[in-house]
Coordinates of C-alpha atoms and ligand atoms in Angstrom, one line a residue:
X580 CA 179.0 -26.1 130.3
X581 CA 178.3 -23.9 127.7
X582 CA 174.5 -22.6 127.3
X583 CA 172.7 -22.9 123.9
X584 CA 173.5 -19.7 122.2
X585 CA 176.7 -18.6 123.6
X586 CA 179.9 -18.0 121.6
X587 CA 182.6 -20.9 121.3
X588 CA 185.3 -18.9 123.3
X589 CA 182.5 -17.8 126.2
X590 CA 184.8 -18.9 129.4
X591 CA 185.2 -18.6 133.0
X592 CA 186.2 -14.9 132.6
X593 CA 182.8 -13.7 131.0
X594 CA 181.5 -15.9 133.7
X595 CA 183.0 -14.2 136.3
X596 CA 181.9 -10.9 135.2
X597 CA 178.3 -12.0 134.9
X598 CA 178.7 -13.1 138.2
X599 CA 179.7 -9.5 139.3
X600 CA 177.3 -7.7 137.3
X601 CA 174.6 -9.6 138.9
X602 CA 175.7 -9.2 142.3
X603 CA 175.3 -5.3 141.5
X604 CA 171.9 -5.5 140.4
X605 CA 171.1 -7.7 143.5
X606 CA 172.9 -4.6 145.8
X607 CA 171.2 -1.6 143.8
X608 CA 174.9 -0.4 142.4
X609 CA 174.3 2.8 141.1
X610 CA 171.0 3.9 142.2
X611 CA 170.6 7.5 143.4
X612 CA 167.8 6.7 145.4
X613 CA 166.2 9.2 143.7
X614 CA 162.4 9.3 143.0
X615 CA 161.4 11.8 140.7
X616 CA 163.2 13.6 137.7
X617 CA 165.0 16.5 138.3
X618 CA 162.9 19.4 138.9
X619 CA 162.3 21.0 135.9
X620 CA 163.6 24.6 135.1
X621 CA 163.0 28.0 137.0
X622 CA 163.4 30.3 134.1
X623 CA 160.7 30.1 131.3
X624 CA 162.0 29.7 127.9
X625 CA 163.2 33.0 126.7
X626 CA 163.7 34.4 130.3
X627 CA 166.0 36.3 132.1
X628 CA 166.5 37.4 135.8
X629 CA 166.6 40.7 136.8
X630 CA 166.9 42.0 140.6
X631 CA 164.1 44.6 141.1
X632 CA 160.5 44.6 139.7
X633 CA 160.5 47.0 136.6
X634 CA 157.3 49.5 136.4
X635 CA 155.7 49.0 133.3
X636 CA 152.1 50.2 132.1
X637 CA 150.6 52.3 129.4
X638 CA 152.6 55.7 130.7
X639 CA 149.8 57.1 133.4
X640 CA 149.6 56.1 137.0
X641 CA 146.2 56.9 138.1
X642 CA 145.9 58.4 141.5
X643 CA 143.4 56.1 143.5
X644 CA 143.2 56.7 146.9
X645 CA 142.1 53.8 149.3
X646 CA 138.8 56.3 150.4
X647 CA 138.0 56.2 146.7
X648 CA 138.7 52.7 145.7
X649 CA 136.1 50.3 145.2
X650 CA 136.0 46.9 143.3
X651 CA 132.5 45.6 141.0
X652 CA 131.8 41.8 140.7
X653 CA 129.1 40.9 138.2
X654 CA 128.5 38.6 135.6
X655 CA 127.5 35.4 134.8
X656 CA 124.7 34.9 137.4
X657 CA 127.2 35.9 140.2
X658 CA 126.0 37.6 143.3
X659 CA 126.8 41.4 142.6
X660 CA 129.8 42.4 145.1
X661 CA 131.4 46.4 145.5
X662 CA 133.9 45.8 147.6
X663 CA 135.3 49.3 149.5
X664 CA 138.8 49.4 151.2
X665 CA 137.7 48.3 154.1
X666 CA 135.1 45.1 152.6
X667 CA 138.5 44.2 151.1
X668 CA 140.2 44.1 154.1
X669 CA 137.6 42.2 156.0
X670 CA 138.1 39.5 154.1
X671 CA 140.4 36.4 155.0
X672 CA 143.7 37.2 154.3
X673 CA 146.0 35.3 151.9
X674 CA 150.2 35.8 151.0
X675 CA 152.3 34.4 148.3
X676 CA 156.0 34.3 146.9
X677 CA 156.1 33.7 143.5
X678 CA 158.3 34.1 140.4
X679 CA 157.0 37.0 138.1
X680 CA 158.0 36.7 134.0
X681 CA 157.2 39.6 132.3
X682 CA 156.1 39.0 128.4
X683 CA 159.4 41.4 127.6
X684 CA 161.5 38.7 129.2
X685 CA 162.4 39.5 132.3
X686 CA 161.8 37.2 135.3
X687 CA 162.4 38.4 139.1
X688 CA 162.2 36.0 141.7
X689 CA 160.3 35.4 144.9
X690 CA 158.5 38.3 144.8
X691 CA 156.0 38.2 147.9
X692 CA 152.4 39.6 147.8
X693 CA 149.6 39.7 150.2
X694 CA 145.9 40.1 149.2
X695 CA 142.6 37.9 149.1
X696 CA 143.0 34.9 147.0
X697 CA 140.8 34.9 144.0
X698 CA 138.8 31.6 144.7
X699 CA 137.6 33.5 148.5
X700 CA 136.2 36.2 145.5
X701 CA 134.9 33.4 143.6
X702 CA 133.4 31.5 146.4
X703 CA 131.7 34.7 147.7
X704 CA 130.4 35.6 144.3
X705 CA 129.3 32.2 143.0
X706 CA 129.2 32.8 138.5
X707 CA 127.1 30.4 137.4
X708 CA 129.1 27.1 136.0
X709 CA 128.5 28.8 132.1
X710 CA 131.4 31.2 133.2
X711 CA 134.5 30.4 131.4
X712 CA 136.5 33.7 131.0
X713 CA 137.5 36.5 133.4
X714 CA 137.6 40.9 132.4
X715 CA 139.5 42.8 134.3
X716 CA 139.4 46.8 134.2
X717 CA 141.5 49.2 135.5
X718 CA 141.2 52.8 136.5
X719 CA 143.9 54.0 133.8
X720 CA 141.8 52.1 131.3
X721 CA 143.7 48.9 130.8
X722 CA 141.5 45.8 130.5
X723 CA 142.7 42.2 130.4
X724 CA 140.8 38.9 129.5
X725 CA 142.1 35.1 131.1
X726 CA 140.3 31.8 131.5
X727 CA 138.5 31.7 135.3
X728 CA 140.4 28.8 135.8
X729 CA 143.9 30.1 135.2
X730 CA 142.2 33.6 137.7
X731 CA 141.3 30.8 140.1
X732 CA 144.4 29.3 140.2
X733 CA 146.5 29.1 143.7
X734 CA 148.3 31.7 144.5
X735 CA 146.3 34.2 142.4
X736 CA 145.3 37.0 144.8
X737 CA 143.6 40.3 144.8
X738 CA 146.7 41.8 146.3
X739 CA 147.2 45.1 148.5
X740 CA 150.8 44.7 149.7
X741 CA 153.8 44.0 147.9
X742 CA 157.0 43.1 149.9
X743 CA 155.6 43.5 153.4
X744 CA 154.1 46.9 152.2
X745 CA 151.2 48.8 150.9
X746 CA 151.5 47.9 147.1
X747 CA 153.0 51.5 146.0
X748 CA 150.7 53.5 143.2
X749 CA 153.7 52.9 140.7
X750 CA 152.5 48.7 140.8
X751 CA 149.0 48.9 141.0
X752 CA 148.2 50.6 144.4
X753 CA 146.2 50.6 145.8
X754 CA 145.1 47.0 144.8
X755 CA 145.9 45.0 141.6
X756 CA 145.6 41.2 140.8
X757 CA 148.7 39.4 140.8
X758 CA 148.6 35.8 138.2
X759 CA 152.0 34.6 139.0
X760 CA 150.9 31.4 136.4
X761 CA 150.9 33.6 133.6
X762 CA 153.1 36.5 131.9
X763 CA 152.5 39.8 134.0
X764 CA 150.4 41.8 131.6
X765 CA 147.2 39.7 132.6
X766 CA 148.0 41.4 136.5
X767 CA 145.9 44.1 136.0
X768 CA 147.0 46.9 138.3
X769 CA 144.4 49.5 139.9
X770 CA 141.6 47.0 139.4
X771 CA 138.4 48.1 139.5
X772 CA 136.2 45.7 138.1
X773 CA 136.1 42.1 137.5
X774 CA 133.6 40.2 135.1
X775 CA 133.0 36.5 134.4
X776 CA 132.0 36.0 130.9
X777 CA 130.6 32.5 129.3
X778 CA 132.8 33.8 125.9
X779 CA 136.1 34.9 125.5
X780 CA 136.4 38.5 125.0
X781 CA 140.0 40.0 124.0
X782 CA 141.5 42.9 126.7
X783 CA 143.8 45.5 126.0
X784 CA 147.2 43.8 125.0
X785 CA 145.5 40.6 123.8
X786 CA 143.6 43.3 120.9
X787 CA 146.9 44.1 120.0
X788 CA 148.4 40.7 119.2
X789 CA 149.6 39.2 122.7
X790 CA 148.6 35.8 123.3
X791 CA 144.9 35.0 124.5
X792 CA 145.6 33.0 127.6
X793 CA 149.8 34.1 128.2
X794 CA 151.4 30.9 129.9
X795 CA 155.3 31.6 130.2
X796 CA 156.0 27.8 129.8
X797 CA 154.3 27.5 127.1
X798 CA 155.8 30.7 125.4
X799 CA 152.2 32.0 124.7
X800 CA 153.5 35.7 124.0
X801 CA 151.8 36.6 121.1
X802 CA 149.0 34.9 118.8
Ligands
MTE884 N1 146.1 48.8 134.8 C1 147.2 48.3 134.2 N2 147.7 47.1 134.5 C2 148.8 46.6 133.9 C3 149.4 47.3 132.9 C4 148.9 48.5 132.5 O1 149.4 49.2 131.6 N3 147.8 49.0 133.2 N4 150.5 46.7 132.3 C5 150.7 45.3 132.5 C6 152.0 44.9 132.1 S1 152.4 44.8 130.4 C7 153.0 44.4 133.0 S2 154.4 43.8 132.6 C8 152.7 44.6 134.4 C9 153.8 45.4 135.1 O2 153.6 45.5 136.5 P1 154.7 46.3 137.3 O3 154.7 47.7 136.7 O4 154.2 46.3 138.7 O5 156.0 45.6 137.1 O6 151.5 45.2 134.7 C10 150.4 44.8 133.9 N5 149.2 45.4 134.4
MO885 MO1 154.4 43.5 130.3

């Protein structure tokens, strides 16, 4: 009875739990009936959650009504665009909810923006395909570089409302980009200008020694 290779003392007991063991296999025992691997983690290495969004900047708040708001395109070969308050709000409108992490290590939730995504700009503007890095400028000075394809990315908006309001001067109001992909210094608040560049250029932050491109997954804080 015995095969070639089993012990002297195999006998009807092993049998019998061979026989059950195969039986399970045959019925899927243990299975979750699960397809994919757990979802991986909300918080981003090095994160924490906090409640409210914290204001942070470089100390002045410029005061930038809607009447004297305007936004410059160029660069790159791409059509020249000025958008005024109300070009910005002709333009097909876009939401998102996204989790914010902050280089300093806090991470709020769900925060929920509405704008004009950033590929309507780019599809508008049309850079030539050299274009591989974005400027942003700001009206208190700031300026921030990132690769176009992390400023294209969904759920990147050119965003005037913050929480089902107008996005208060203390975030960026009247209009500032929002990244959610990336660690919250590359939103520029009180934008003003965007530029497509075929080199990389280094903004404010990323002069100082944050990272060049800032994914939270990736830890990219500094260089
Ligand atoms: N124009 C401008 N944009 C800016 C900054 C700034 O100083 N000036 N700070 C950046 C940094 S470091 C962070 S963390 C976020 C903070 O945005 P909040 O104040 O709305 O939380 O804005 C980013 N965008
Ligand atoms: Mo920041």
């Amino acid at each position: 009875m015995a095969e070639d290779g089993d012990p002297p003392n195999a006998g009807p007991t092993r049998q019998k739990l061979v026989e059950t063991k195969q039986r399970w296999a045959r019925e899927g025992r243990g299975l979750t009936g699960a397809a994919a691997p757990p979802a991986r983690r909300r918080l981003p290495p090095g994160q924490h959650e906090v409640a409210t969004l914290p204001v942070l900047d470089l100390g002045t708040h410029p005061t930038v009504s809607t009447e004297l708001w305007s936004l410059t395109v160029a660069g790159c070969g791409a059509r020249p665009l000025k958008w005024d308050w109300s070009d910005l709000l002709a333009q097909p409108a876009a939401e998102v909810t996204a989790d914010i992490h902050c280089v300093t290590t806090w991470t709020i939730y769900g925060t929920r923006w509405a704008g004009v995504s950033t590929r309507h700009l780019l599809a508008l503007a049309q850079p030539r395909p050299e274009a591989r890095f974005v400027m942003l400028k700001s009206y208190d000075g700031y300026s921030t570089n990132l690769p176009l394809d992390r400023f294209a990315a969904e759920g990147a908006l050119i965003a005037h409302t913050f929480d089902g309001r107008p996005l208060p001067r203390e975030h960026g109001g009247p209009v500032r980009l929002v990244v959610p992909d990336l660690y919250f210094w590359k939103s520029a608040k009180w934008l003003r200008a965007i530029t497509f560049m075929e080199k990389d250029s280094p903004g404010y932050w990323e002069l100082r020694g944050y990272h060049d491109e800032g994914d939270p997954w990736r830890e990219e804080r500094y260089r």
